[in-house]
Short mmCIF file of C-alpha atoms in Angstrom, two decimals:
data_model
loop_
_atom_site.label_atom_id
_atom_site.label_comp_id
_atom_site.label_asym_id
_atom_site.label_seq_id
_atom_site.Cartn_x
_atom_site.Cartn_y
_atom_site.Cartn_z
CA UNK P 1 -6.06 298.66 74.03
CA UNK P 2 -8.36 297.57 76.68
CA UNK P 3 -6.34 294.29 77.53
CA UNK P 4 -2.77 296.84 77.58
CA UNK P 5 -4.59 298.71 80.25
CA UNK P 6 -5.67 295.32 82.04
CA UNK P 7 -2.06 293.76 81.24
CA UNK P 8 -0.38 297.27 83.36
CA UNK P 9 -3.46 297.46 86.09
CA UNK P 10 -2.26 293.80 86.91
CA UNK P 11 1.55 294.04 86.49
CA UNK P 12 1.09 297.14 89.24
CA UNK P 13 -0.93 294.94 91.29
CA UNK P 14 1.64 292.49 91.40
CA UNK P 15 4.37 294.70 91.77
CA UNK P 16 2.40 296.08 95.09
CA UNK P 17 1.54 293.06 96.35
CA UNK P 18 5.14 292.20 96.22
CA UNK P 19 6.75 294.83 97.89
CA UNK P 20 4.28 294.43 101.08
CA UNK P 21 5.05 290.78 101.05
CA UNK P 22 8.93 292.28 101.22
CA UNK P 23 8.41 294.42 103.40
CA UNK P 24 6.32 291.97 105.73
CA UNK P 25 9.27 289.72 105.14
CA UNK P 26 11.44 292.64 106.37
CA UNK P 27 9.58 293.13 109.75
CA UNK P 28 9.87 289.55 111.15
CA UNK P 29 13.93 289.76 110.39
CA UNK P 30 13.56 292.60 112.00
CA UNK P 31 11.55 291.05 115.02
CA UNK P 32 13.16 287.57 115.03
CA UNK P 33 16.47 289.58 115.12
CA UNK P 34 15.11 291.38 118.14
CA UNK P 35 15.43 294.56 116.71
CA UNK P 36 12.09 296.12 117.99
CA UNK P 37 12.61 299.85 117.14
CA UNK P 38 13.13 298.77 113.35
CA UNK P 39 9.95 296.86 113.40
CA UNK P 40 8.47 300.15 115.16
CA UNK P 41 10.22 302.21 111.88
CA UNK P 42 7.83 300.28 109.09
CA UNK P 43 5.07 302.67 110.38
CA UNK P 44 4.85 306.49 110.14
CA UNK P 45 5.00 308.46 112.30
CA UNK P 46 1.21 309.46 112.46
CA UNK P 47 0.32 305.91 112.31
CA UNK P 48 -2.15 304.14 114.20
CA UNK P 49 -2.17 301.14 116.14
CA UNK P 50 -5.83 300.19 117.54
CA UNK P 51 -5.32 296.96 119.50
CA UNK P 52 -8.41 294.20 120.16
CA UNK P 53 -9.22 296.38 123.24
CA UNK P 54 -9.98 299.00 120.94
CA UNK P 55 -7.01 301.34 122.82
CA UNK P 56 -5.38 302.91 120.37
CA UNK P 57 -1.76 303.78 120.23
CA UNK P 58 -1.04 306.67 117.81
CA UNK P 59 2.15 308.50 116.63
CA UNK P 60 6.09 308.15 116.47
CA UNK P 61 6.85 307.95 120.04
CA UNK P 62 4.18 306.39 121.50
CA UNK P 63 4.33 303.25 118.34
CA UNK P 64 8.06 302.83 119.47
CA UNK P 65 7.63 302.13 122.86
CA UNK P 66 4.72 299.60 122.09
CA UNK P 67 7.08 297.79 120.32
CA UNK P 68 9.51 298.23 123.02
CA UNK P 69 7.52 296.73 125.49
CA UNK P 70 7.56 293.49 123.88
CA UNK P 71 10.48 291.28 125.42
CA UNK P 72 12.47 288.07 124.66
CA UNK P 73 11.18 288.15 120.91
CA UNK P 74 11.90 284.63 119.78
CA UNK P 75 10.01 284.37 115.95
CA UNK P 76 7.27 286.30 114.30
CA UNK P 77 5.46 284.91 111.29
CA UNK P 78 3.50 286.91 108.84
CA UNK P 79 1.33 285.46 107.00
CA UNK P 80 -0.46 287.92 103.83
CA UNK P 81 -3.95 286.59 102.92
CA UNK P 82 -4.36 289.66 100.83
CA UNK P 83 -3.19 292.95 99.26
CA UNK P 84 -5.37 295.46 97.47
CA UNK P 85 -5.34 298.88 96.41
CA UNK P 86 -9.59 298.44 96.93
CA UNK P 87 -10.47 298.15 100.06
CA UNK P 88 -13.46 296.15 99.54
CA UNK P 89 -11.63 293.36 98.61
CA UNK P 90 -10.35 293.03 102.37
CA UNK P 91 -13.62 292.59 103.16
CA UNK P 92 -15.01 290.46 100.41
CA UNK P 93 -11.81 288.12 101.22
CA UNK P 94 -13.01 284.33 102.32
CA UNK P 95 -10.81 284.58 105.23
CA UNK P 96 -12.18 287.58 106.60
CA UNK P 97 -15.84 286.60 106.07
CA UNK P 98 -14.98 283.53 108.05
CA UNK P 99 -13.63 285.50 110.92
CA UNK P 100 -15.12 284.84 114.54
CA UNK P 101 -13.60 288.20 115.78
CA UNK P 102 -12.84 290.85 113.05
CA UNK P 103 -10.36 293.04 113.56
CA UNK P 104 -11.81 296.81 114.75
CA UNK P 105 -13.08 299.01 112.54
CA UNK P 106 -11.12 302.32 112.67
CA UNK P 107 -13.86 304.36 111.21
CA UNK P 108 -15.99 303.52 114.45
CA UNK P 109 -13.32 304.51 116.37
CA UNK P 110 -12.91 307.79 115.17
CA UNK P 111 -10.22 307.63 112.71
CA UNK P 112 -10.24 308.43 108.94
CA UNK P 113 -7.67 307.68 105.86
CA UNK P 114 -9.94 308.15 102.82
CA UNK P 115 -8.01 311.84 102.11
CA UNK P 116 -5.07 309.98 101.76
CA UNK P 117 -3.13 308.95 98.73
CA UNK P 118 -1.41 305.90 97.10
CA UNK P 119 -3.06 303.43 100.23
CA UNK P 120 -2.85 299.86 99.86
CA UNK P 121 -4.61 297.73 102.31
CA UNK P 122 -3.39 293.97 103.70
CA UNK P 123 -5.41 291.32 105.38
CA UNK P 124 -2.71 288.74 107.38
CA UNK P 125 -2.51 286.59 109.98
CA UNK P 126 0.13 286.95 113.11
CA UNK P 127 1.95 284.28 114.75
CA UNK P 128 4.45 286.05 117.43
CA UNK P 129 6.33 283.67 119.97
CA UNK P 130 8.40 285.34 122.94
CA UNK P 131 10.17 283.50 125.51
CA UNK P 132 8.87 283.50 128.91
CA UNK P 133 10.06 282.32 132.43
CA UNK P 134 7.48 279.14 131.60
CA UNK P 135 8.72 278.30 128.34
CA UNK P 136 7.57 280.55 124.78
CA UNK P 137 4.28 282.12 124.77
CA UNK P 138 2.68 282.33 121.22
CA UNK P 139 0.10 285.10 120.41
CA UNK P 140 -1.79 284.71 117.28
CA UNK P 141 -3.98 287.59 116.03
CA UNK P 142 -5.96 288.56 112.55
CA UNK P 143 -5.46 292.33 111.32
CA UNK P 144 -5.68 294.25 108.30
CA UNK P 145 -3.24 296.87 107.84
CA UNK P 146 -3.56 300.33 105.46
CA UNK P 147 0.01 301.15 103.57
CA UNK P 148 0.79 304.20 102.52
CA UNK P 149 3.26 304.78 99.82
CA UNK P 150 5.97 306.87 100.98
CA UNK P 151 9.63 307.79 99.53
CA UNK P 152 10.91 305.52 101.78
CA UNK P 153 9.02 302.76 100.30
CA UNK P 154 5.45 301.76 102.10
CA UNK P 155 4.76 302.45 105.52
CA UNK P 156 1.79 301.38 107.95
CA UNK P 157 -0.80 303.94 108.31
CA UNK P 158 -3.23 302.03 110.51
CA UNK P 159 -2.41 298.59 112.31
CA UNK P 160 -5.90 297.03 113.49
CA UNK P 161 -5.74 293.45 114.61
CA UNK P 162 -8.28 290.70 117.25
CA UNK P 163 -7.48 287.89 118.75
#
């Protein structure tokens, strides 16, 4: 009985982690396609996006333009270090604890998800080239993002990344 409930806990574990690796997958077509208001659609519309600066950028409109802003997209490669359903693995990941500059903690900054059901959390890496008048600038950050399952499949909740 015990190793059923093990055998399901894991099979929805890997089902999860799958469909965030899709839908990661999803969102640099989306970019390298230079379709920036569909990458700006994978988050909800209360979402939060708290950049290195600590600014953050919150809700439908405002998440939009951000991604708006960003011009001459060329490629945008996401890599997933982890997925979890705990979010103490995030921080008990390797990669994280090996982090320099971690991204910010939202908590600090005021803002709270722990009311909220079905999250998943994601540590990744972000390599995001754009073309510029002096050839393709590349931007590289480290974020963890909160998921939040959703009837149109998972959507980010909270976007927190550092340089």
């Amino acid at each position: 009985m015990i190793n059923t409930i093990l055998y399901l806990l894991m099979a929805l574990q890997m089902s999860v982690t799958d469909e965030i690796r899709q839908t990661n997958k999803q969102m640099e077509e989306a970019f390298n396609a230079g379709d920036l208001k569909k990458v700006a659609s994978f988050y909800a519309d209360d979402a939060v996006l708290l950049n290195a600066d600590g600014k953050a950028v919150t809700g439908r409109k405002n998440i939009d333009d951000y991604w708006m802003k960003v011009k001459n997209p060329v490629t945008w490669e996401l890599e997933v270090i982890e997925v979890s359903q705990d979010e103490k693995h995030i921080y008990e990941n390797p990669y994280y604890k090996s982090l320099k500059n971690k991204p910010l903690d939202w908590r600090v900054h005021g803002f709270e998800f722990d009311d909220r059901e079905n999250l998943v959390y994601q540590l990744g890496h972000s390599t995001l080239k754009t073309k510029r008048d002096d050839g393709v600038k590349s931007s590289e950050v480290d974020f963890i993002l909160i998921w939040q399952a959703t009837d149109e499949g998972y959507k980010i909740l909270l976007d927190t990344y550092s340089w």
